[in-house]
mmCIF file of C-alpha atoms and ligand atoms in Angstrom:
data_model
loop_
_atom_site.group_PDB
_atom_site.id
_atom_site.type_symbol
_atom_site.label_atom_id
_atom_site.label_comp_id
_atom_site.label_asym_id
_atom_site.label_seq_id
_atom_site.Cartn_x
_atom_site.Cartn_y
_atom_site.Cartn_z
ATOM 1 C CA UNK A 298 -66.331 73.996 58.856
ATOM 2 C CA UNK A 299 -67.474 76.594 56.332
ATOM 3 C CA UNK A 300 -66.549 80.355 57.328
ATOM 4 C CA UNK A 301 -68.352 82.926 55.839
ATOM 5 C CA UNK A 302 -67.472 86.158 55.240
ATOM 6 C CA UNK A 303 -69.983 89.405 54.795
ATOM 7 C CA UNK A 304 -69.764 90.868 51.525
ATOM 8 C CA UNK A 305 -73.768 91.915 50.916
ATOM 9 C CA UNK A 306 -73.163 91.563 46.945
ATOM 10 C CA UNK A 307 -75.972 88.955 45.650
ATOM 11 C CA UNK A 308 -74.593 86.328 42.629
ATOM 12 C CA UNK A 309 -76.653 84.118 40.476
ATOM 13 C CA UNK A 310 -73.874 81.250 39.063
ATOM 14 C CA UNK A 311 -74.251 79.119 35.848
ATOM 15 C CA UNK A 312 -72.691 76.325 36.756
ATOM 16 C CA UNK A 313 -71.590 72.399 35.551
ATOM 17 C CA UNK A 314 -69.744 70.384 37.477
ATOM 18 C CA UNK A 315 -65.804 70.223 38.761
ATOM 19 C CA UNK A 316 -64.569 74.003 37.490
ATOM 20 C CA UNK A 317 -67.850 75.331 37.944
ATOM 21 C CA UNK A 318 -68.086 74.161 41.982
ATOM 22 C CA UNK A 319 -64.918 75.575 42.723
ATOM 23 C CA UNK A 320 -65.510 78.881 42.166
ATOM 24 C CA UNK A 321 -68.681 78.542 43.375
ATOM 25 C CA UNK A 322 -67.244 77.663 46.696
ATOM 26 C CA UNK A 323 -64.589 80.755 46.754
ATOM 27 C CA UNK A 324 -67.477 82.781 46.455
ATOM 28 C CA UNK A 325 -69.701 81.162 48.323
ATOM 29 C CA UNK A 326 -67.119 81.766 51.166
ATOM 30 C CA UNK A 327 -66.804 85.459 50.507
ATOM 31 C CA UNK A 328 -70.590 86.464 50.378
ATOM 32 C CA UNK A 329 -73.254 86.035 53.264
ATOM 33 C CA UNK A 330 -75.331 82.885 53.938
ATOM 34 C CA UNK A 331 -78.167 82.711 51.525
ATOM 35 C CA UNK A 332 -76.220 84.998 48.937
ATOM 36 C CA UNK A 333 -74.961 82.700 46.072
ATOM 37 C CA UNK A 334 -77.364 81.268 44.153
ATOM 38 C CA UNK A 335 -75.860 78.350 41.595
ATOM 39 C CA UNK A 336 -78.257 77.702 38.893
ATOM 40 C CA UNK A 337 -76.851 73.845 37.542
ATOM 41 C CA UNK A 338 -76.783 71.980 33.979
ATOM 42 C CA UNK A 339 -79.048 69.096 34.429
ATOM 43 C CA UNK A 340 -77.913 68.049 30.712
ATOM 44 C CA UNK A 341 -76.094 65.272 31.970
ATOM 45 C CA UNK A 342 -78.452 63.444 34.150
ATOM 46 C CA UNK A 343 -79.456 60.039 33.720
ATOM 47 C CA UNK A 344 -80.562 56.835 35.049
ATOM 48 C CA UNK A 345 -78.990 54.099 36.376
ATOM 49 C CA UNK A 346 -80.429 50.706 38.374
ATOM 50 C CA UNK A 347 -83.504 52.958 38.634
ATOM 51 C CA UNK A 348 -81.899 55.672 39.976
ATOM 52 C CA UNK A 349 -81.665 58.890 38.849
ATOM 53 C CA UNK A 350 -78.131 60.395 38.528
ATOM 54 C CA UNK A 351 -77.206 64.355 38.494
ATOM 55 C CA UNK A 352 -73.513 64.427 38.280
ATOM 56 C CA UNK A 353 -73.051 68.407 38.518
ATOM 57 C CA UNK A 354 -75.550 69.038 40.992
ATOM 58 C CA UNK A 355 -73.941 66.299 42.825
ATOM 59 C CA UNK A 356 -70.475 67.878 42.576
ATOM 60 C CA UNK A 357 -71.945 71.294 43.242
ATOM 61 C CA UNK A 358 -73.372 70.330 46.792
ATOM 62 C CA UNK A 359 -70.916 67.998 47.705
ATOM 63 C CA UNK A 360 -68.349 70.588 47.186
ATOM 64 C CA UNK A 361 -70.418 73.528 49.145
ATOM 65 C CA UNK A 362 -71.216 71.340 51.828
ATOM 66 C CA UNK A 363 -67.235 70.870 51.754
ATOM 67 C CA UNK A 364 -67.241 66.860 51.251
ATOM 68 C CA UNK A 365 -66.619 66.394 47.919
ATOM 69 C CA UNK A 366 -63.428 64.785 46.551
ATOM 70 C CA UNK A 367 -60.387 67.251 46.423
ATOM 71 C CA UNK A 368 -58.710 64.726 43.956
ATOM 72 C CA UNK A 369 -60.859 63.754 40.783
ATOM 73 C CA UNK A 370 -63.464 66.944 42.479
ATOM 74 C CA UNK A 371 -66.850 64.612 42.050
ATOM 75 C CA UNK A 372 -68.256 62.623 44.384
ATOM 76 C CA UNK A 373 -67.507 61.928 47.945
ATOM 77 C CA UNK A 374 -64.459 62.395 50.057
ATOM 78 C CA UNK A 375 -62.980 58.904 51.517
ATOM 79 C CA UNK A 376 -66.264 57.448 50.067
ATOM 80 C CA UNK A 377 -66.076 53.169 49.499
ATOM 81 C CA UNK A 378 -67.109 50.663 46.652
ATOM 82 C CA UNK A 379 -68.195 47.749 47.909
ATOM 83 C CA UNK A 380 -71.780 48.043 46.639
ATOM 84 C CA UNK A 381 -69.813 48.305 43.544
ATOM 85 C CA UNK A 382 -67.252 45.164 43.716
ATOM 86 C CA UNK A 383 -71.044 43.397 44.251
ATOM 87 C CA UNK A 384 -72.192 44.565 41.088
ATOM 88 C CA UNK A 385 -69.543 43.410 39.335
ATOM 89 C CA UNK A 386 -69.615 39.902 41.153
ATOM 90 C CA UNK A 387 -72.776 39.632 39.914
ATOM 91 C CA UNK A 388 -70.997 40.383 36.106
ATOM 92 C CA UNK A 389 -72.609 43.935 35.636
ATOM 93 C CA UNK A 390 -69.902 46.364 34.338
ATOM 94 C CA UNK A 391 -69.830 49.444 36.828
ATOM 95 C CA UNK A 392 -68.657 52.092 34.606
ATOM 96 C CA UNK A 393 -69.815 54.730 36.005
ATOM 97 C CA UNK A 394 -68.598 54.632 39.701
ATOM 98 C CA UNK A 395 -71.102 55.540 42.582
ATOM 99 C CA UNK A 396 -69.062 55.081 46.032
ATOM 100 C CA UNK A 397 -71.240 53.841 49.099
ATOM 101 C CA UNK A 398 -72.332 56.714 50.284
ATOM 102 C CA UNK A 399 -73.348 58.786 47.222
ATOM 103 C CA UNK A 400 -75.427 55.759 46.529
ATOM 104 C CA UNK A 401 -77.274 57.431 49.870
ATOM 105 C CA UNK A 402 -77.936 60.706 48.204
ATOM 106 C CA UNK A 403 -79.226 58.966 44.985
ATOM 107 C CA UNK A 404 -81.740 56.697 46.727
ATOM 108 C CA UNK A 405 -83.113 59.826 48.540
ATOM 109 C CA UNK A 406 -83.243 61.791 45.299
ATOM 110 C CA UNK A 407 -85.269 59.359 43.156
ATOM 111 C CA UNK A 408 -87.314 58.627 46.248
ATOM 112 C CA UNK A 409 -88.388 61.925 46.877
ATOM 113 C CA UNK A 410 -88.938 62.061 42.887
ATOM 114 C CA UNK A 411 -90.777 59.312 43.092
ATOM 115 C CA UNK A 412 -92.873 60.705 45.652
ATOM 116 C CA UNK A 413 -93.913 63.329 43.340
ATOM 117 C CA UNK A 414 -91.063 66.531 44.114
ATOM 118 C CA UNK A 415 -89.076 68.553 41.640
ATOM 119 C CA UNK A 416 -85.696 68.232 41.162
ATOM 120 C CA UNK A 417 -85.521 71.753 42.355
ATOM 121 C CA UNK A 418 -87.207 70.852 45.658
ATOM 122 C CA UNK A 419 -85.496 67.393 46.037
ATOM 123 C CA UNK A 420 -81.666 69.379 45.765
ATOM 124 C CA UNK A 421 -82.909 72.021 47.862
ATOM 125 C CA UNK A 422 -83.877 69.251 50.945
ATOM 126 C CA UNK A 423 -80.253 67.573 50.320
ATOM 127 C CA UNK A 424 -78.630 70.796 50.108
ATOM 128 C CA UNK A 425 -80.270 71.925 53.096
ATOM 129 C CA UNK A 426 -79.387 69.016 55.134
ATOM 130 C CA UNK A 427 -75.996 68.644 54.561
ATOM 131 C CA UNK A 428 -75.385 72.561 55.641
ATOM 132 C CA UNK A 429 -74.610 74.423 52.497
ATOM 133 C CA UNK A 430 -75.413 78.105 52.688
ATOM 134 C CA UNK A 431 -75.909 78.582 49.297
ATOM 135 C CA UNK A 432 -79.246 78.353 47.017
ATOM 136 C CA UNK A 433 -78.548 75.332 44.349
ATOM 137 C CA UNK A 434 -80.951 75.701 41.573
ATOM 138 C CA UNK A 435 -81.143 73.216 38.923
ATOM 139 C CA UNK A 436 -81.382 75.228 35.315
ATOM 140 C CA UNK A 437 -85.090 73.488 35.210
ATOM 141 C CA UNK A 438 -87.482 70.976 36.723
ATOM 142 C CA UNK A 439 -88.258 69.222 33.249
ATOM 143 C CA UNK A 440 -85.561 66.076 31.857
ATOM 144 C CA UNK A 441 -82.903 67.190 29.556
ATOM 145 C CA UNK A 442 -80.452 64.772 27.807
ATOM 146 C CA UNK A 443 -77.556 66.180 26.453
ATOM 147 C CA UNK A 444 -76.655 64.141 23.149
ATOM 148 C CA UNK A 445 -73.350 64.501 21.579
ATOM 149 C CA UNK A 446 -72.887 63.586 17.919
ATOM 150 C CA UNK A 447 -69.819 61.424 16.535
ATOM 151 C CA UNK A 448 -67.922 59.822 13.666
ATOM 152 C CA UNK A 449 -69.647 57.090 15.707
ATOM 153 C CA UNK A 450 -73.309 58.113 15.898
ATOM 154 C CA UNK A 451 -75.283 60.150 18.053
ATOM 155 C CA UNK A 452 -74.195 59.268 21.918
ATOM 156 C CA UNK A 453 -75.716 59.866 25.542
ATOM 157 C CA UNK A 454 -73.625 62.226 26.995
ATOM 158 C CA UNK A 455 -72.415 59.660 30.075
ATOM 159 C CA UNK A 456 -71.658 57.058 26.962
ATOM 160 C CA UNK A 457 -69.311 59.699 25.433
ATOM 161 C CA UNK A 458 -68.122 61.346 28.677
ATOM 162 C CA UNK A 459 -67.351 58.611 31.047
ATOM 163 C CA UNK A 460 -67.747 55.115 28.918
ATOM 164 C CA UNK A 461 -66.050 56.095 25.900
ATOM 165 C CA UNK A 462 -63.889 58.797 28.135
ATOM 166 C CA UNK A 463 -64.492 61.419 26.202
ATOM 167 C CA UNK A 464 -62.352 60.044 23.291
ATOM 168 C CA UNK A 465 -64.557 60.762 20.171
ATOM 169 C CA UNK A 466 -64.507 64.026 17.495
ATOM 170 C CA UNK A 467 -67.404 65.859 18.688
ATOM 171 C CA UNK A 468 -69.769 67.225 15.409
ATOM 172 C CA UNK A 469 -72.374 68.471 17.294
ATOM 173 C CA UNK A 470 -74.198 68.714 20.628
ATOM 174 C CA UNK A 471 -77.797 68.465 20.594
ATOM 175 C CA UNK A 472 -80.788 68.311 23.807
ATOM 176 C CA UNK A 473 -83.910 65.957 24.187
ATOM 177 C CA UNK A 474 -86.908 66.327 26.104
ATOM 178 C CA UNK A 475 -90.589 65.315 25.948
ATOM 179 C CA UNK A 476 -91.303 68.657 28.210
ATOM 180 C CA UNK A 477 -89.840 72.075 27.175
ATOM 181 C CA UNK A 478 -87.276 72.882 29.802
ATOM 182 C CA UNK A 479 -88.474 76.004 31.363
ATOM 183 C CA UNK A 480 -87.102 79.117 33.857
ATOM 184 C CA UNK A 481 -88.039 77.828 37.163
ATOM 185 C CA UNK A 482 -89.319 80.484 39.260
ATOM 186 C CA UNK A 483 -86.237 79.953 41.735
ATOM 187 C CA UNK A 484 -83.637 80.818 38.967
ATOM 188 C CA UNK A 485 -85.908 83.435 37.829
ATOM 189 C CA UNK A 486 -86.444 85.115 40.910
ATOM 190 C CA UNK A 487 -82.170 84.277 41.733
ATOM 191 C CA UNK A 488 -81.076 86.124 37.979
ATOM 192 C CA UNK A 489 -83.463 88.885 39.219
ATOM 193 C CA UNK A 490 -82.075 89.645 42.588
ATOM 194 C CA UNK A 491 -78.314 89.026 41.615
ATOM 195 C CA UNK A 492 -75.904 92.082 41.611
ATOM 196 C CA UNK A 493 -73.907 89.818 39.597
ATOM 197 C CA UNK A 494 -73.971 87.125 37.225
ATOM 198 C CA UNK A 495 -71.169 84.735 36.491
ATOM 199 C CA UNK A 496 -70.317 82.122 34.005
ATOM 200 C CA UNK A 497 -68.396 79.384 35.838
ATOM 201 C CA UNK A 498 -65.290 77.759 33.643
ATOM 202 C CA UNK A 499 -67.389 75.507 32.606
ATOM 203 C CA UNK A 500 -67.563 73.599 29.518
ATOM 204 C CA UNK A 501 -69.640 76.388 26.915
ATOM 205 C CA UNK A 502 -71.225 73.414 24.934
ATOM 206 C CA UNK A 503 -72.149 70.920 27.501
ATOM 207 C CA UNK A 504 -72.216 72.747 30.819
ATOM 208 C CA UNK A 505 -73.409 76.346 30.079
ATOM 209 C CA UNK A 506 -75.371 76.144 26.953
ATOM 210 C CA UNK A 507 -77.497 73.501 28.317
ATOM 211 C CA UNK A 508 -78.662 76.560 30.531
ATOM 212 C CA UNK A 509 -78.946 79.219 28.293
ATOM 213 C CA UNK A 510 -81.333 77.014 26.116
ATOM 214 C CA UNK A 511 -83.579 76.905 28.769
ATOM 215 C CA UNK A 512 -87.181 78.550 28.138
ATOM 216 C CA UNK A 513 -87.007 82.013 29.408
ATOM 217 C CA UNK A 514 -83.385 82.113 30.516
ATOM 218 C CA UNK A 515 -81.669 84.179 28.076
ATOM 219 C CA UNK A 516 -84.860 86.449 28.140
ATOM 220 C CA UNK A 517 -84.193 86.990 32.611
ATOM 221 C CA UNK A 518 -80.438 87.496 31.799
ATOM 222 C CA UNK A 519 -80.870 90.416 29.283
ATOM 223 C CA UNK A 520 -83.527 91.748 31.694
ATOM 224 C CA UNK A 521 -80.889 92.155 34.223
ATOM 225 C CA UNK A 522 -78.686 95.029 34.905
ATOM 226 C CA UNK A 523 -76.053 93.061 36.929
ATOM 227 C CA UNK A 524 -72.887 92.788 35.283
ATOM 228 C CA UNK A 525 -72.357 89.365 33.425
ATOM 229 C CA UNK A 526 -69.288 87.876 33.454
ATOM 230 C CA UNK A 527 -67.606 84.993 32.473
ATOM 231 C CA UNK A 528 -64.603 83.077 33.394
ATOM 232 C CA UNK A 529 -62.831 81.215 30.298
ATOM 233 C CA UNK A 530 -62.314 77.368 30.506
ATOM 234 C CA UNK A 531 -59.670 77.605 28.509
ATOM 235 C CA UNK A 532 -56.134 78.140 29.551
ATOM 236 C CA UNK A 533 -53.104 78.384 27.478
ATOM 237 C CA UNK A 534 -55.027 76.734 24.222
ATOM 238 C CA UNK A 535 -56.278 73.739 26.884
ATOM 239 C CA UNK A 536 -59.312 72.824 28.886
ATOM 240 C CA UNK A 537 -58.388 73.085 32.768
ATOM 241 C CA UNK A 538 -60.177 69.579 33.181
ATOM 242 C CA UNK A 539 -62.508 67.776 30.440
ATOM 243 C CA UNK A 540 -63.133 68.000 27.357
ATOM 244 C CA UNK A 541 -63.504 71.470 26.306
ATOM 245 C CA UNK A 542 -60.951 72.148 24.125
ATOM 246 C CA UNK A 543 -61.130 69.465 21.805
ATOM 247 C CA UNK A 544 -64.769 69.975 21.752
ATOM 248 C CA UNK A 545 -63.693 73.423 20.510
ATOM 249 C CA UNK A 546 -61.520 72.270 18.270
ATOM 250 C CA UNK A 547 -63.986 69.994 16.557
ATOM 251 C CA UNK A 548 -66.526 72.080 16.305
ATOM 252 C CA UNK A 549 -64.598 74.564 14.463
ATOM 253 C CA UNK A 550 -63.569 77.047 17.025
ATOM 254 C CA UNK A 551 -60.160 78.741 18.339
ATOM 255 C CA UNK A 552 -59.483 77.333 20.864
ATOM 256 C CA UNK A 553 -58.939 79.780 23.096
ATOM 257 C CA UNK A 554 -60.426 82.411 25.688
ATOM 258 C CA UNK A 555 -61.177 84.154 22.118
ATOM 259 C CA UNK A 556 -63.492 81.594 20.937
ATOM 260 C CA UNK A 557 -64.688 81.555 24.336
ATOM 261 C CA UNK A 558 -65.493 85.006 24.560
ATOM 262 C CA UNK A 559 -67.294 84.886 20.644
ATOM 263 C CA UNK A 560 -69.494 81.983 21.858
ATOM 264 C CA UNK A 561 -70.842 84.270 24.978
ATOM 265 C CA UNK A 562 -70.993 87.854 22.598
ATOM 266 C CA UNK A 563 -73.978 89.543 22.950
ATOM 267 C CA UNK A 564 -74.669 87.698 26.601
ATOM 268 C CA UNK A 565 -70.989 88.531 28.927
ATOM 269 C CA UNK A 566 -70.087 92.287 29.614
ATOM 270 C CA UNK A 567 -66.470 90.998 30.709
ATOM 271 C CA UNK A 568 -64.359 87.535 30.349
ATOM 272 C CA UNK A 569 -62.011 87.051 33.239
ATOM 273 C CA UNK A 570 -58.962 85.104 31.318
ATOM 274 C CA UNK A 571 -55.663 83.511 33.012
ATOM 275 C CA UNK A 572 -52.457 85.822 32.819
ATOM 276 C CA UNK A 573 -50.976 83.176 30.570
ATOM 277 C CA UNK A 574 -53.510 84.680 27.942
ATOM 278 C CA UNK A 575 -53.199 88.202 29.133
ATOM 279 C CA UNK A 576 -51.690 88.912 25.228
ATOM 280 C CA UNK A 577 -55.645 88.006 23.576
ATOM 281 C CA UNK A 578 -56.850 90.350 25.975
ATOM 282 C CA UNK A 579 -56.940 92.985 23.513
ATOM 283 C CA UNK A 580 -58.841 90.939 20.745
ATOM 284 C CA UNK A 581 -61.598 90.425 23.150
ATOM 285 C CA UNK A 582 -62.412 93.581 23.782
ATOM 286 C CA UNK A 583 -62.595 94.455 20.155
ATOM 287 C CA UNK A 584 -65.613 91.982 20.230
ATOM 288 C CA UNK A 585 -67.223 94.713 22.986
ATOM 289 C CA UNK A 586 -66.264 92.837 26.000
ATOM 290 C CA UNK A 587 -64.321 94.421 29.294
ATOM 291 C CA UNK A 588 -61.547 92.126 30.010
ATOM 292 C CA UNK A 589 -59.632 90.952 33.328
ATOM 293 C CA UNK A 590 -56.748 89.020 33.504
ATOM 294 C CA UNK A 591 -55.733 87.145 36.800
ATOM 295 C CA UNK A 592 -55.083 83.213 37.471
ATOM 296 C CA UNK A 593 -57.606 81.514 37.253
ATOM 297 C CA UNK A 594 -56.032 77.872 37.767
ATOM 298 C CA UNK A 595 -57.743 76.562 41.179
ATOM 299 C CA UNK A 596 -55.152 74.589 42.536
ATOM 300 C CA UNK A 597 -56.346 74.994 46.205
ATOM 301 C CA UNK A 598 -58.685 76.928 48.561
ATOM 302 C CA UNK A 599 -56.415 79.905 48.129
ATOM 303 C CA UNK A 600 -56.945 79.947 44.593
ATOM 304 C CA UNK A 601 -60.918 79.592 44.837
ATOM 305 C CA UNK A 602 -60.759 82.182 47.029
ATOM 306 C CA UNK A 603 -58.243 84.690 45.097
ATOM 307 C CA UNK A 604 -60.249 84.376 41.777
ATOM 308 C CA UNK A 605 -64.044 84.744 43.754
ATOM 309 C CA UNK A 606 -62.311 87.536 44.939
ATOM 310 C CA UNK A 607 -60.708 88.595 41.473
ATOM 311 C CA UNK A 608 -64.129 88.026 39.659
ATOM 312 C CA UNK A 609 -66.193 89.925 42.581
ATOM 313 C CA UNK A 610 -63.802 93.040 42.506
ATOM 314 C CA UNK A 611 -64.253 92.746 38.098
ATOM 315 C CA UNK A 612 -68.007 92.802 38.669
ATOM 316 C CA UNK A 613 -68.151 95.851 40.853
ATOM 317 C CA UNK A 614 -66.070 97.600 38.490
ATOM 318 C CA UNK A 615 -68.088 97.109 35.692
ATOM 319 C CA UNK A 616 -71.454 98.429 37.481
ATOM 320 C CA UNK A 617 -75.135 97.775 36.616
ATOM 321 C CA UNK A 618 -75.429 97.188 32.868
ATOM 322 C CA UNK A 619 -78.263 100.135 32.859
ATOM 323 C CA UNK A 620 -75.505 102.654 33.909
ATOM 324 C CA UNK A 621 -72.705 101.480 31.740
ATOM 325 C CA UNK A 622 -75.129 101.408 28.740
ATOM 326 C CA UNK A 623 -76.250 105.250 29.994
ATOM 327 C CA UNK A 624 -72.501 106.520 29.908
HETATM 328 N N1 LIG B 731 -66.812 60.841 36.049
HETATM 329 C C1 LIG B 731 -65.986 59.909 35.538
HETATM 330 O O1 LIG B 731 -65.114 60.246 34.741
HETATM 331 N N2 LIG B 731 -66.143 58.564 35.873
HETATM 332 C C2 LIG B 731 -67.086 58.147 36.728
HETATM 333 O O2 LIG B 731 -67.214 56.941 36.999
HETATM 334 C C3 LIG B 731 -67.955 59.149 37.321
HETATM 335 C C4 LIG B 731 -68.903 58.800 38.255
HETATM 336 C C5 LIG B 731 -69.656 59.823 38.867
HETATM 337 C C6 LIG B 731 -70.567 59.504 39.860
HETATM 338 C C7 LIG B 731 -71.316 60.503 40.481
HETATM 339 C C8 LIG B 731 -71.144 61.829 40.096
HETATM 340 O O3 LIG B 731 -71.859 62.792 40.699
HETATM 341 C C9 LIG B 731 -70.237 62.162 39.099
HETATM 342 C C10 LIG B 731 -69.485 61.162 38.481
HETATM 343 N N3 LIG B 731 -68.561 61.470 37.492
HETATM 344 C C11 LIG B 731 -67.761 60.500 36.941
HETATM 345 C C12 LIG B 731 -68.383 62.837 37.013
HETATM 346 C C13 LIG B 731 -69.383 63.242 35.946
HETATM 347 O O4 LIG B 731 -69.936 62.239 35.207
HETATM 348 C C14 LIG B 731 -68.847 64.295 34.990
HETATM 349 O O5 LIG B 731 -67.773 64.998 35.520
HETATM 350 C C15 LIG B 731 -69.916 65.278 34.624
HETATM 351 O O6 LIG B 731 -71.083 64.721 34.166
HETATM 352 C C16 LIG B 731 -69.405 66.323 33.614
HETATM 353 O O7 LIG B 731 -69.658 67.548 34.186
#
């Protein structure tokens, strides 16, 4: 059962998918009903036997509506593979795993797709019926395919991420669409109500970016005068899950909540970084950024719930942009 507390502030999040859900859900637990809005990278979506597959919106709701995983953090909880040990009987590789009953949301999806509904209105009716409280916004109603470029040639992003797990040097990371992704007036109208706005850990090349290259999004976040903040992905010179890190690395950046902070400069008023970094601390705010330093490892509900906290306390500190900018 979800318990929600009453803190009135308002929070637009940029989310992906396992890092990004969990601290959605610690704040989602420590604002009212109706409060978080979670705006999602739709980068990674694809389709599969006909259906159409959004792995971080996926995670995102499963995790809200408090199903999801707690092990590997996508997908369902105690879910089953039988429709899977079929496929495979009937010699189709199944490498990319959808258990029994996430098959359920995915037939409902491309249905209601099908039928003629945005993305945006197709989450919010799943969403919505599985009991989460929060808004979850996908960054845009138009298809975006994340493409990552290799030694090997230029890959879908589920090729490289789950087929090839996420083995190859990454050179570059690139976006195709027939439609230019744009703002949807449910993220725009989220960014411009939010008190606060917070970069997830999530992956800054494949999770976040995605977002920001959306038409109209960078423009709504500069408009804002909520605080933006974001928390690094990178712990201790690694990824906390995925591929971050080396992605980093390969693309020719420190790898570290640094480089983290230089890709966001100009966008993030603070970067919240683990304690184990608390030492770079002072290098980032030579690059104009506030900093706070608190764990930010989410190793159970506790921990969602100490860094929501953490990150809510660092926003309020930091006050509307406007004002700091007045000072
Ligand atoms: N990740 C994997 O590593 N292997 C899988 O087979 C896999 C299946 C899957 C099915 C549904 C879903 O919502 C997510 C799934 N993921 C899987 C996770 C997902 O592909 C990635 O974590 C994200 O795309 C990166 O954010």
């Amino acid at each position: 059962m979800l318990t929600l507390a009453s803190d009135t502030l308002r929070i637009a999040a940029l989310a992906g998918g396992v890092g990004g859900a969990r601290l959605a859900d610690g704040l989602q637990e420590a604002l009212e009903a109706g409060a978080l809005s979670v705006i999602v990278n739709t980068g990674d979506d694809f389709k599969l036997w006909g259906l159409h597959i959004s792995p971080d919106l996926d995670t995102v709701m499963y995790t809200l509506a408090g199903l999801a995983d707690p092990v590997q953090g996508w997908g369902l909880e105690r879910d089953t593979w039988m429709t899977l040990e079929m496929v495979e009987r009937y010699g189709r590789d199944p490498w990319f795993r959808l258990g029994d009953m996430d098959l359920a949301t995915h037939i409902l999806r491309t249905q209601m797709l099908n039928e003629g509904r945005s993305i945006t209105e197709a989450t919010g009716d799943l969403a919505a019926a599985l009991g989460v409280p929060s808004h979850i916004l996908p960054m845009c109603n138009e298809e975006v395919q994340t493409k990552v470029s290799t030694p090997d040639g230029m890959l879908d992003f589920q090729e490289y991420f789950v087929r090839r797990r996420h083995a190859d040097p990454v050179t570059g990371i690139s976006y195709q669409y027939s439609l230019v992704p744009q703002m949807t007036p449910q993220v725009g109208l989220a960014i411009e109500e939010a008190g606060a706005i917070v970069l997830c850990p999530s992956n800054p090349f494949v999770s976040i970016d995605p977002i920001l290259q959306v038409e109209g999004m960078r423009a709504a976040l500069a408009r804002s005068s909520a605080p933006i903040v974001a928390v690094s992905p990178i712990v201790g010179g690694a990824a906390v899950k995925g591929p971050a890190a080396d992605m980093m690395r390969s693309l020719g950046h420190e790898v570290s909540p640094v480089g983290v902070a230089r890709l966001y400069r100009g966008l993030v008023d603070g970067m919240v970084i683990d304690t184990v970094d608390g030492a770079l601390a002072p290098r980032i705010r030579d690059l104009g950024m506030e900093v706070e330093v608190t764990r930010t490892v989410m190793k159970d509900r506790a921990g969602r719930q100490a860094l929501a906290a953490d990150v809510m306390n660092f926003c309020r500190r930091l006050g509307p942009a406007k004002e700091r900018a007045q000072a």
